[in-house]
JSON list of C-alpha atoms in Angstrom, two decimals:
[
{"chain": "A", "resi": 1, "resn": "MET", "atom": "CA", "xyz": [34.46, -58.65, -59.15]},
{"chain": "A", "resi": 2, "resn": "ARG", "atom": "CA", "xyz": [34.39, -56.47, -62.17]},
{"chain": "A", "resi": 3, "resn": "GLY", "atom": "CA", "xyz": [37.59, -58.10, -63.41]},
{"chain": "A", "resi": 4, "resn": "VAL", "atom": "CA", "xyz": [35.82, -61.51, -63.39]},
{"chain": "A", "resi": 5, "resn": "PHE", "atom": "CA", "xyz": [32.81, -59.97, -65.22]},
{"chain": "A", "resi": 6, "resn": "ILE", "atom": "CA", "xyz": [35.07, -58.34, -67.79]},
{"chain": "A", "resi": 7, "resn": "ALA", "atom": "CA", "xyz": [36.93, -61.57, -68.39]},
{"chain": "A", "resi": 8, "resn": "VAL", "atom": "CA", "xyz": [33.85, -63.67, -68.71]},
{"chain": "A", "resi": 9, "resn": "GLY", "atom": "CA", "xyz": [32.16, -61.13, -70.88]},
{"chain": "A", "resi": 10, "resn": "ALA", "atom": "CA", "xyz": [35.16, -60.77, -73.22]},
{"chain": "A", "resi": 11, "resn": "ALA", "atom": "CA", "xyz": [35.54, -64.55, -73.40]},
{"chain": "A", "resi": 12, "resn": "ALA", "atom": "CA", "xyz": [31.85, -65.03, -74.25]},
{"chain": "A", "resi": 13, "resn": "LEU", "atom": "CA", "xyz": [32.03, -62.34, -76.95]},
{"chain": "A", "resi": 14, "resn": "HIS", "atom": "CA", "xyz": [34.92, -64.14, -78.55]},
{"chain": "A", "resi": 15, "resn": "ALA", "atom": "CA", "xyz": [33.47, -67.59, -78.21]},
{"chain": "A", "resi": 16, "resn": "PHE", "atom": "CA", "xyz": [29.79, -66.97, -79.11]},
{"chain": "A", "resi": 17, "resn": "ALA", "atom": "CA", "xyz": [28.54, -64.37, -81.53]},
{"chain": "A", "resi": 18, "resn": "PHE", "atom": "CA", "xyz": [24.98, -64.22, -79.99]},
{"chain": "A", "resi": 19, "resn": "THR", "atom": "CA", "xyz": [26.53, -62.95, -76.73]},
{"chain": "A", "resi": 20, "resn": "PHE", "atom": "CA", "xyz": [26.10, -59.36, -78.22]},
{"chain": "A", "resi": 21, "resn": "VAL", "atom": "CA", "xyz": [22.34, -60.14, -78.37]},
{"chain": "A", "resi": 22, "resn": "ILE", "atom": "CA", "xyz": [22.25, -61.26, -74.66]},
{"chain": "A", "resi": 23, "resn": "PHE", "atom": "CA", "xyz": [24.18, -58.14, -73.65]},
{"chain": "A", "resi": 24, "resn": "GLY", "atom": "CA", "xyz": [21.99, -55.88, -75.72]},
{"chain": "A", "resi": 25, "resn": "ALA", "atom": "CA", "xyz": [18.85, -57.50, -74.14]},
{"chain": "A", "resi": 26, "resn": "ILE", "atom": "CA", "xyz": [20.35, -56.90, -70.62]},
{"chain": "A", "resi": 27, "resn": "LEU", "atom": "CA", "xyz": [20.83, -53.16, -71.37]},
{"chain": "A", "resi": 28, "resn": "ILE", "atom": "CA", "xyz": [17.37, -52.79, -72.90]},
{"chain": "A", "resi": 29, "resn": "TRP", "atom": "CA", "xyz": [15.70, -54.63, -69.90]},
{"chain": "A", "resi": 30, "resn": "THR", "atom": "CA", "xyz": [17.69, -52.36, -67.50]},
{"chain": "A", "resi": 31, "resn": "GLY", "atom": "CA", "xyz": [16.63, -49.26, -69.42]},
{"chain": "A", "resi": 32, "resn": "TRP", "atom": "CA", "xyz": [13.03, -50.32, -69.44]},
{"chain": "A", "resi": 33, "resn": "LYS", "atom": "CA", "xyz": [13.12, -51.02, -65.64]},
{"chain": "A", "resi": 34, "resn": "LEU", "atom": "CA", "xyz": [14.64, -47.60, -65.02]},
{"chain": "A", "resi": 35, "resn": "PHE", "atom": "CA", "xyz": [12.14, -45.88, -67.20]},
{"chain": "A", "resi": 36, "resn": "GLN", "atom": "CA", "xyz": [9.30, -47.42, -65.23]},
{"chain": "A", "resi": 37, "resn": "HIS", "atom": "CA", "xyz": [10.57, -45.86, -62.07]},
{"chain": "A", "resi": 38, "resn": "TRP", "atom": "CA", "xyz": [12.71, -42.84, -63.30]},
{"chain": "A", "resi": 39, "resn": "ASP", "atom": "CA", "xyz": [11.07, -40.24, -61.08]},
{"chain": "A", "resi": 40, "resn": "GLU", "atom": "CA", "xyz": [11.17, -42.38, -57.88]},
{"chain": "A", "resi": 41, "resn": "ASP", "atom": "CA", "xyz": [13.89, -42.23, -55.24]},
{"chain": "A", "resi": 42, "resn": "PRO", "atom": "CA", "xyz": [15.33, -45.73, -54.47]},
{"chain": "A", "resi": 43, "resn": "ASP", "atom": "CA", "xyz": [14.50, -47.36, -51.19]},
{"chain": "A", "resi": 44, "resn": "THR", "atom": "CA", "xyz": [17.09, -49.61, -49.77]},
{"chain": "A", "resi": 45, "resn": "GLU", "atom": "CA", "xyz": [14.38, -51.71, -48.20]},
{"chain": "A", "resi": 46, "resn": "ASP", "atom": "CA", "xyz": [13.41, -52.69, -51.80]},
{"chain": "A", "resi": 47, "resn": "ASN", "atom": "CA", "xyz": [16.96, -54.08, -52.48]},
{"chain": "A", "resi": 48, "resn": "ARG", "atom": "CA", "xyz": [16.61, -57.88, -52.85]},
{"chain": "A", "resi": 49, "resn": "MET", "atom": "CA", "xyz": [19.95, -58.58, -51.28]},
{"chain": "A", "resi": 50, "resn": "VAL", "atom": "CA", "xyz": [18.84, -56.55, -48.20]},
{"chain": "A", "resi": 51, "resn": "LYS", "atom": "CA", "xyz": [15.58, -58.44, -47.98]},
{"chain": "A", "resi": 52, "resn": "PHE", "atom": "CA", "xyz": [17.44, -61.72, -48.41]},
{"chain": "A", "resi": 53, "resn": "VAL", "atom": "CA", "xyz": [19.79, -60.89, -45.51]},
{"chain": "A", "resi": 54, "resn": "ARG", "atom": "CA", "xyz": [16.92, -59.52, -43.29]},
{"chain": "A", "resi": 55, "resn": "ALA", "atom": "CA", "xyz": [15.03, -62.81, -43.85]},
{"chain": "A", "resi": 56, "resn": "ARG", "atom": "CA", "xyz": [18.03, -64.98, -42.71]},
{"chain": "A", "resi": 57, "resn": "MET", "atom": "CA", "xyz": [19.66, -62.82, -40.09]},
{"chain": "A", "resi": 58, "resn": "ASN", "atom": "CA", "xyz": [18.72, -60.93, -37.00]},
{"chain": "A", "resi": 59, "resn": "VAL", "atom": "CA", "xyz": [19.18, -57.27, -37.62]},
{"chain": "A", "resi": 60, "resn": "THR", "atom": "CA", "xyz": [19.19, -54.40, -35.01]},
{"chain": "A", "resi": 61, "resn": "ASP", "atom": "CA", "xyz": [17.27, -51.20, -35.72]},
{"chain": "A", "resi": 62, "resn": "GLU", "atom": "CA", "xyz": [20.06, -49.00, -34.42]},
{"chain": "A", "resi": 63, "resn": "TYR", "atom": "CA", "xyz": [23.66, -48.43, -35.45]},
{"chain": "A", "resi": 64, "resn": "HIS", "atom": "CA", "xyz": [26.42, -49.53, -33.01]},
{"chain": "A", "resi": 65, "resn": "GLY", "atom": "CA", "xyz": [29.24, -47.19, -34.02]},
{"chain": "A", "resi": 66, "resn": "GLU", "atom": "CA", "xyz": [31.33, -48.80, -36.84]},
{"chain": "A", "resi": 67, "resn": "LYS", "atom": "CA", "xyz": [30.31, -52.33, -35.96]},
{"chain": "A", "resi": 68, "resn": "MET", "atom": "CA", "xyz": [28.64, -54.42, -38.54]},
{"chain": "A", "resi": 69, "resn": "PHE", "atom": "CA", "xyz": [27.74, -57.25, -36.03]},
{"chain": "A", "resi": 70, "resn": "VAL", "atom": "CA", "xyz": [26.95, -57.13, -32.35]},
{"chain": "A", "resi": 71, "resn": "HIS", "atom": "CA", "xyz": [26.07, -59.64, -29.73]},
{"chain": "A", "resi": 72, "resn": "ILE", "atom": "CA", "xyz": [22.93, -58.95, -27.75]},
{"chain": "A", "resi": 73, "resn": "ASP", "atom": "CA", "xyz": [21.72, -61.39, -25.07]},
{"chain": "A", "resi": 74, "resn": "GLY", "atom": "CA", "xyz": [24.01, -64.05, -26.46]},
{"chain": "A", "resi": 75, "resn": "LYS", "atom": "CA", "xyz": [22.69, -63.68, -29.91]},
{"chain": "A", "resi": 76, "resn": "ARG", "atom": "CA", "xyz": [24.53, -62.36, -32.98]},
{"chain": "A", "resi": 77, "resn": "PHE", "atom": "CA", "xyz": [22.85, -59.47, -34.73]},
{"chain": "A", "resi": 78, "resn": "ALA", "atom": "CA", "xyz": [23.83, -57.64, -37.86]},
{"chain": "A", "resi": 79, "resn": "THR", "atom": "CA", "xyz": [23.67, -53.83, -37.65]},
{"chain": "A", "resi": 80, "resn": "PRO", "atom": "CA", "xyz": [22.18, -51.40, -40.28]},
{"chain": "A", "resi": 81, "resn": "LEU", "atom": "CA", "xyz": [25.72, -50.68, -41.32]},
{"chain": "A", "resi": 82, "resn": "PHE", "atom": "CA", "xyz": [26.06, -54.32, -42.54]},
{"chain": "A", "resi": 83, "resn": "LEU", "atom": "CA", "xyz": [22.84, -53.74, -44.53]},
{"chain": "A", "resi": 84, "resn": "VAL", "atom": "CA", "xyz": [24.41, -50.59, -46.01]},
{"chain": "A", "resi": 85, "resn": "MET", "atom": "CA", "xyz": [27.44, -52.57, -47.12]},
{"chain": "A", "resi": 86, "resn": "ILE", "atom": "CA", "xyz": [25.13, -55.19, -48.69]},
{"chain": "A", "resi": 87, "resn": "ALA", "atom": "CA", "xyz": [23.18, -52.58, -50.52]},
{"chain": "A", "resi": 88, "resn": "VAL", "atom": "CA", "xyz": [26.26, -50.89, -51.86]},
{"chain": "A", "resi": 89, "resn": "ALA", "atom": "CA", "xyz": [27.85, -54.19, -53.00]},
{"chain": "A", "resi": 90, "resn": "SER", "atom": "CA", "xyz": [24.71, -55.34, -54.75]},
{"chain": "A", "resi": 91, "resn": "THR", "atom": "CA", "xyz": [24.32, -51.93, -56.40]},
{"chain": "A", "resi": 92, "resn": "ASP", "atom": "CA", "xyz": [27.94, -52.14, -57.54]},
{"chain": "A", "resi": 93, "resn": "LEU", "atom": "CA", "xyz": [27.22, -55.60, -58.98]},
{"chain": "A", "resi": 94, "resn": "LEU", "atom": "CA", "xyz": [24.22, -54.31, -60.88]},
{"chain": "A", "resi": 95, "resn": "PHE", "atom": "CA", "xyz": [26.27, -51.36, -62.15]},
{"chain": "A", "resi": 96, "resn": "ALA", "atom": "CA", "xyz": [28.85, -53.83, -63.40]},
{"chain": "A", "resi": 97, "resn": "LEU", "atom": "CA", "xyz": [26.24, -55.89, -65.17]},
{"chain": "A", "resi": 98, "resn": "ASP", "atom": "CA", "xyz": [25.20, -52.80, -67.12]},
{"chain": "A", "resi": 99, "resn": "SER", "atom": "CA", "xyz": [28.37, -50.99, -67.54]},
{"chain": "A", "resi": 100, "resn": "ILE", "atom": "CA", "xyz": [30.52, -53.90, -68.81]},
{"chain": "A", "resi": 101, "resn": "PRO", "atom": "CA", "xyz": [28.23, -54.84, -71.72]},
{"chain": "A", "resi": 102, "resn": "ALA", "atom": "CA", "xyz": [28.01, -51.14, -72.52]},
{"chain": "A", "resi": 103, "resn": "ILE", "atom": "CA", "xyz": [31.74, -50.71, -72.84]},
{"chain": "A", "resi": 104, "resn": "LEU", "atom": "CA", "xyz": [32.07, -54.07, -74.63]},
{"chain": "A", "resi": 105, "resn": "ALA", "atom": "CA", "xyz": [29.63, -52.65, -77.19]},
{"chain": "A", "resi": 106, "resn": "ILE", "atom": "CA", "xyz": [31.97, -49.87, -77.89]},
{"chain": "A", "resi": 107, "resn": "THR", "atom": "CA", "xyz": [35.28, -51.81, -77.75]},
{"chain": "A", "resi": 108, "resn": "THR", "atom": "CA", "xyz": [36.65, -55.26, -76.91]},
{"chain": "A", "resi": 109, "resn": "ASP", "atom": "CA", "xyz": [40.13, -54.07, -76.33]},
{"chain": "A", "resi": 110, "resn": "PRO", "atom": "CA", "xyz": [40.76, -55.52, -72.79]},
{"chain": "A", "resi": 111, "resn": "PHE", "atom": "CA", "xyz": [43.08, -52.59, -71.75]},
{"chain": "A", "resi": 112, "resn": "ILE", "atom": "CA", "xyz": [40.37, -49.96, -72.47]},
{"chain": "A", "resi": 113, "resn": "VAL", "atom": "CA", "xyz": [37.57, -52.01, -70.92]},
{"chain": "A", "resi": 114, "resn": "ILE", "atom": "CA", "xyz": [39.56, -52.61, -67.79]},
{"chain": "A", "resi": 115, "resn": "THR", "atom": "CA", "xyz": [40.89, -49.02, -67.38]},
{"chain": "A", "resi": 116, "resn": "SER", "atom": "CA", "xyz": [37.59, -47.46, -68.19]},
{"chain": "A", "resi": 117, "resn": "ASN", "atom": "CA", "xyz": [35.91, -49.46, -65.42]},
{"chain": "A", "resi": 118, "resn": "ILE", "atom": "CA", "xyz": [38.63, -48.65, -62.98]},
{"chain": "A", "resi": 119, "resn": "PHE", "atom": "CA", "xyz": [38.38, -44.90, -63.73]},
{"chain": "A", "resi": 120, "resn": "ALA", "atom": "CA", "xyz": [34.56, -45.17, -63.51]},
{"chain": "A", "resi": 121, "resn": "ILE", "atom": "CA", "xyz": [34.82, -46.74, -60.06]},
{"chain": "A", "resi": 122, "resn": "LEU", "atom": "CA", "xyz": [37.37, -44.28, -58.78]},
{"chain": "A", "resi": 123, "resn": "GLY", "atom": "CA", "xyz": [35.68, -41.29, -60.31]},
{"chain": "A", "resi": 124, "resn": "LEU", "atom": "CA", "xyz": [32.15, -42.21, -59.29]},
{"chain": "A", "resi": 125, "resn": "ARG", "atom": "CA", "xyz": [32.93, -42.95, -55.77]},
{"chain": "A", "resi": 126, "resn": "SER", "atom": "CA", "xyz": [35.07, -39.86, -55.28]},
{"chain": "A", "resi": 127, "resn": "LEU", "atom": "CA", "xyz": [32.58, -37.59, -57.02]},
{"chain": "A", "resi": 128, "resn": "TYR", "atom": "CA", "xyz": [29.55, -39.05, -55.20]},
{"chain": "A", "resi": 129, "resn": "PHE", "atom": "CA", "xyz": [29.61, -36.74, -52.30]},
{"chain": "A", "resi": 130, "resn": "LEU", "atom": "CA", "xyz": [30.18, -33.73, -54.46]},
{"chain": "A", "resi": 131, "resn": "LEU", "atom": "CA", "xyz": [27.35, -34.64, -56.83]},
{"chain": "A", "resi": 132, "resn": "ALA", "atom": "CA", "xyz": [24.91, -35.87, -54.07]},
{"chain": "A", "resi": 133, "resn": "GLY", "atom": "CA", "xyz": [24.23, -32.30, -53.14]},
{"chain": "A", "resi": 134, "resn": "VAL", "atom": "CA", "xyz": [23.38, -31.03, -56.64]},
{"chain": "A", "resi": 135, "resn": "MET", "atom": "CA", "xyz": [21.68, -34.17, -58.14]},
{"chain": "A", "resi": 136, "resn": "GLU", "atom": "CA", "xyz": [18.29, -32.57, -57.93]},
{"chain": "A", "resi": 137, "resn": "LYS", "atom": "CA", "xyz": [19.47, -30.07, -60.42]},
{"chain": "A", "resi": 138, "resn": "PHE", "atom": "CA", "xyz": [20.19, -32.82, -62.90]},
{"chain": "A", "resi": 139, "resn": "TYR", "atom": "CA", "xyz": [16.59, -33.67, -63.17]},
{"chain": "A", "resi": 140, "resn": "TYR", "atom": "CA", "xyz": [16.75, -35.15, -66.67]},
{"chain": "A", "resi": 141, "resn": "LEU", "atom": "CA", "xyz": [20.01, -37.02, -66.18]},
{"chain": "A", "resi": 142, "resn": "LYS", "atom": "CA", "xyz": [18.23, -40.36, -65.41]},
{"chain": "A", "resi": 143, "resn": "PRO", "atom": "CA", "xyz": [16.05, -40.21, -68.65]},
{"chain": "A", "resi": 144, "resn": "GLY", "atom": "CA", "xyz": [19.22, -39.41, -70.50]},
{"chain": "A", "resi": 145, "resn": "LEU", "atom": "CA", "xyz": [20.99, -42.41, -69.04]},
{"chain": "A", "resi": 146, "resn": "ILE", "atom": "CA", "xyz": [17.89, -44.58, -69.84]},
{"chain": "A", "resi": 147, "resn": "ALA", "atom": "CA", "xyz": [18.08, -43.38, -73.46]},
{"chain": "A", "resi": 148, "resn": "ILE", "atom": "CA", "xyz": [21.82, -44.27, -73.57]},
{"chain": "A", "resi": 149, "resn": "LEU", "atom": "CA", "xyz": [21.18, -47.80, -72.22]},
{"chain": "A", "resi": 150, "resn": "LEU", "atom": "CA", "xyz": [18.46, -48.25, -74.79]},
{"chain": "A", "resi": 151, "resn": "PHE", "atom": "CA", "xyz": [20.63, -46.89, -77.63]},
{"chain": "A", "resi": 152, "resn": "ILE", "atom": "CA", "xyz": [23.64, -49.14, -76.66]},
{"chain": "A", "resi": 153, "resn": "GLY", "atom": "CA", "xyz": [21.21, -52.13, -76.22]},
{"chain": "A", "resi": 154, "resn": "ILE", "atom": "CA", "xyz": [19.62, -51.66, -79.55]},
{"chain": "A", "resi": 155, "resn": "LYS", "atom": "CA", "xyz": [23.02, -51.14, -81.12]},
{"chain": "A", "resi": 156, "resn": "MET", "atom": "CA", "xyz": [24.16, -54.51, -79.79]},
{"chain": "A", "resi": 157, "resn": "LEU", "atom": "CA", "xyz": [21.03, -56.22, -80.99]},
{"chain": "A", "resi": 158, "resn": "VAL", "atom": "CA", "xyz": [21.47, -55.00, -84.60]},
{"chain": "A", "resi": 159, "resn": "ALA", "atom": "CA", "xyz": [25.21, -55.25, -84.62]},
{"chain": "A", "resi": 160, "resn": "GLU", "atom": "CA", "xyz": [25.15, -58.29, -86.98]},
{"chain": "A", "resi": 161, "resn": "PHE", "atom": "CA", "xyz": [23.14, -56.36, -89.49]},
{"chain": "A", "resi": 162, "resn": "ILE", "atom": "CA", "xyz": [24.14, -52.70, -89.04]},
{"chain": "A", "resi": 163, "resn": "LYS", "atom": "CA", "xyz": [27.55, -51.64, -88.15]},
{"chain": "A", "resi": 164, "resn": "ILE", "atom": "CA", "xyz": [27.46, -48.38, -86.22]},
{"chain": "A", "resi": 165, "resn": "PRO", "atom": "CA", "xyz": [30.96, -46.86, -86.08]},
{"chain": "A", "resi": 166, "resn": "THR", "atom": "CA", "xyz": [32.41, -46.14, -82.68]},
{"chain": "A", "resi": 167, "resn": "PHE", "atom": "CA", "xyz": [32.61, -42.27, -83.31]},
{"chain": "A", "resi": 168, "resn": "VAL", "atom": "CA", "xyz": [28.87, -42.28, -84.13]},
{"chain": "A", "resi": 169, "resn": "SER", "atom": "CA", "xyz": [28.08, -44.19, -81.00]},
{"chain": "A", "resi": 170, "resn": "LEU", "atom": "CA", "xyz": [30.20, -41.89, -78.83]},
{"chain": "A", "resi": 171, "resn": "GLY", "atom": "CA", "xyz": [28.57, -38.86, -80.62]},
{"chain": "A", "resi": 172, "resn": "VAL", "atom": "CA", "xyz": [25.08, -40.20, -79.74]},
{"chain": "A", "resi": 173, "resn": "VAL", "atom": "CA", "xyz": [26.03, -40.83, -76.15]},
{"chain": "A", "resi": 174, "resn": "MET", "atom": "CA", "xyz": [27.56, -37.33, -75.82]},
{"chain": "A", "resi": 175, "resn": "GLY", "atom": "CA", "xyz": [24.61, -35.77, -77.56]},
{"chain": "A", "resi": 176, "resn": "ILE", "atom": "CA", "xyz": [22.06, -37.50, -75.25]},
{"chain": "A", "resi": 177, "resn": "LEU", "atom": "CA", "xyz": [24.02, -36.43, -72.22]},
{"chain": "A", "resi": 178, "resn": "GLY", "atom": "CA", "xyz": [24.41, -32.90, -73.46]},
{"chain": "A", "resi": 179, "resn": "ILE", "atom": "CA", "xyz": [20.67, -32.54, -74.15]},
{"chain": "A", "resi": 180, "resn": "ALA", "atom": "CA", "xyz": [19.78, -34.07, -70.71]},
{"chain": "A", "resi": 181, "resn": "LEU", "atom": "CA", "xyz": [22.14, -31.67, -68.93]},
{"chain": "A", "resi": 182, "resn": "LEU", "atom": "CA", "xyz": [20.84, -28.66, -71.03]},
{"chain": "A", "resi": 183, "resn": "PHE", "atom": "CA", "xyz": [17.34, -29.36, -70.31]},
{"chain": "A", "resi": 184, "resn": "SER", "atom": "CA", "xyz": [18.14, -29.99, -66.55]},
{"chain": "A", "resi": 185, "resn": "PHE", "atom": "CA", "xyz": [19.89, -26.55, -66.36]},
{"chain": "A", "resi": 186, "resn": "LEU", "atom": "CA", "xyz": [16.93, -24.84, -68.13]},
{"chain": "A", "resi": 187, "resn": "ARG", "atom": "CA", "xyz": [14.55, -26.53, -65.72]},
{"chain": "A", "resi": 188, "resn": "ALA", "atom": "CA", "xyz": [16.71, -25.48, -62.75]},
{"chain": "A", "resi": 189, "resn": "LYS", "atom": "CA", "xyz": [16.52, -21.84, -63.85]},
{"chain": "A", "resi": 190, "resn": "LYS", "atom": "CA", "xyz": [12.72, -21.94, -64.15]},
{"chain": "A", "resi": 191, "resn": "HIS", "atom": "CA", "xyz": [12.36, -23.70, -60.76]},
{"chain": "A", "resi": 192, "resn": "PRO", "atom": "CA", "xyz": [15.21, -22.54, -58.53]},
{"chain": "A", "resi": 193, "resn": "GLU", "atom": "CA", "xyz": [13.57, -24.19, -55.47]}
]
């Protein structure tokens, strides 16, 4: 799925100069939406794909082992495990819609774009369970990520008029992450609970 997005995004960038503006607008919109709800925990029931599936399929309230579908009284039902798979896939799709324009803002080299996305997927999924237990300590990470999305989006919008070198962009991104992590650690020391 990501490979298709990368190919389409790279082709659009080469074919149409205004694609940078569209990608920048996507990142700014995503940053704004995250800003509006940055201190809220996501609810899978708010996921549009989960709502779509629930409206069109019968869904059981309980899990049935590893089964995604079961037959009850001759009717086919999806299990909550199927909804989880839908939520994960749709979240990955949204992540791809944000991360691909962000990496294309830094470089259009297909090798770097593809390998960075592969490593992001492998790294994030393998680190998820490790980080899930300590995420509450990274209190300011989400605002930092919002700032990064807004910075990259603005960079893409003004790319035609102002050329920001790659090392400056990477420095800003690293600086924002560093500040977010520093403030998160300071907060964790003040509020160990």
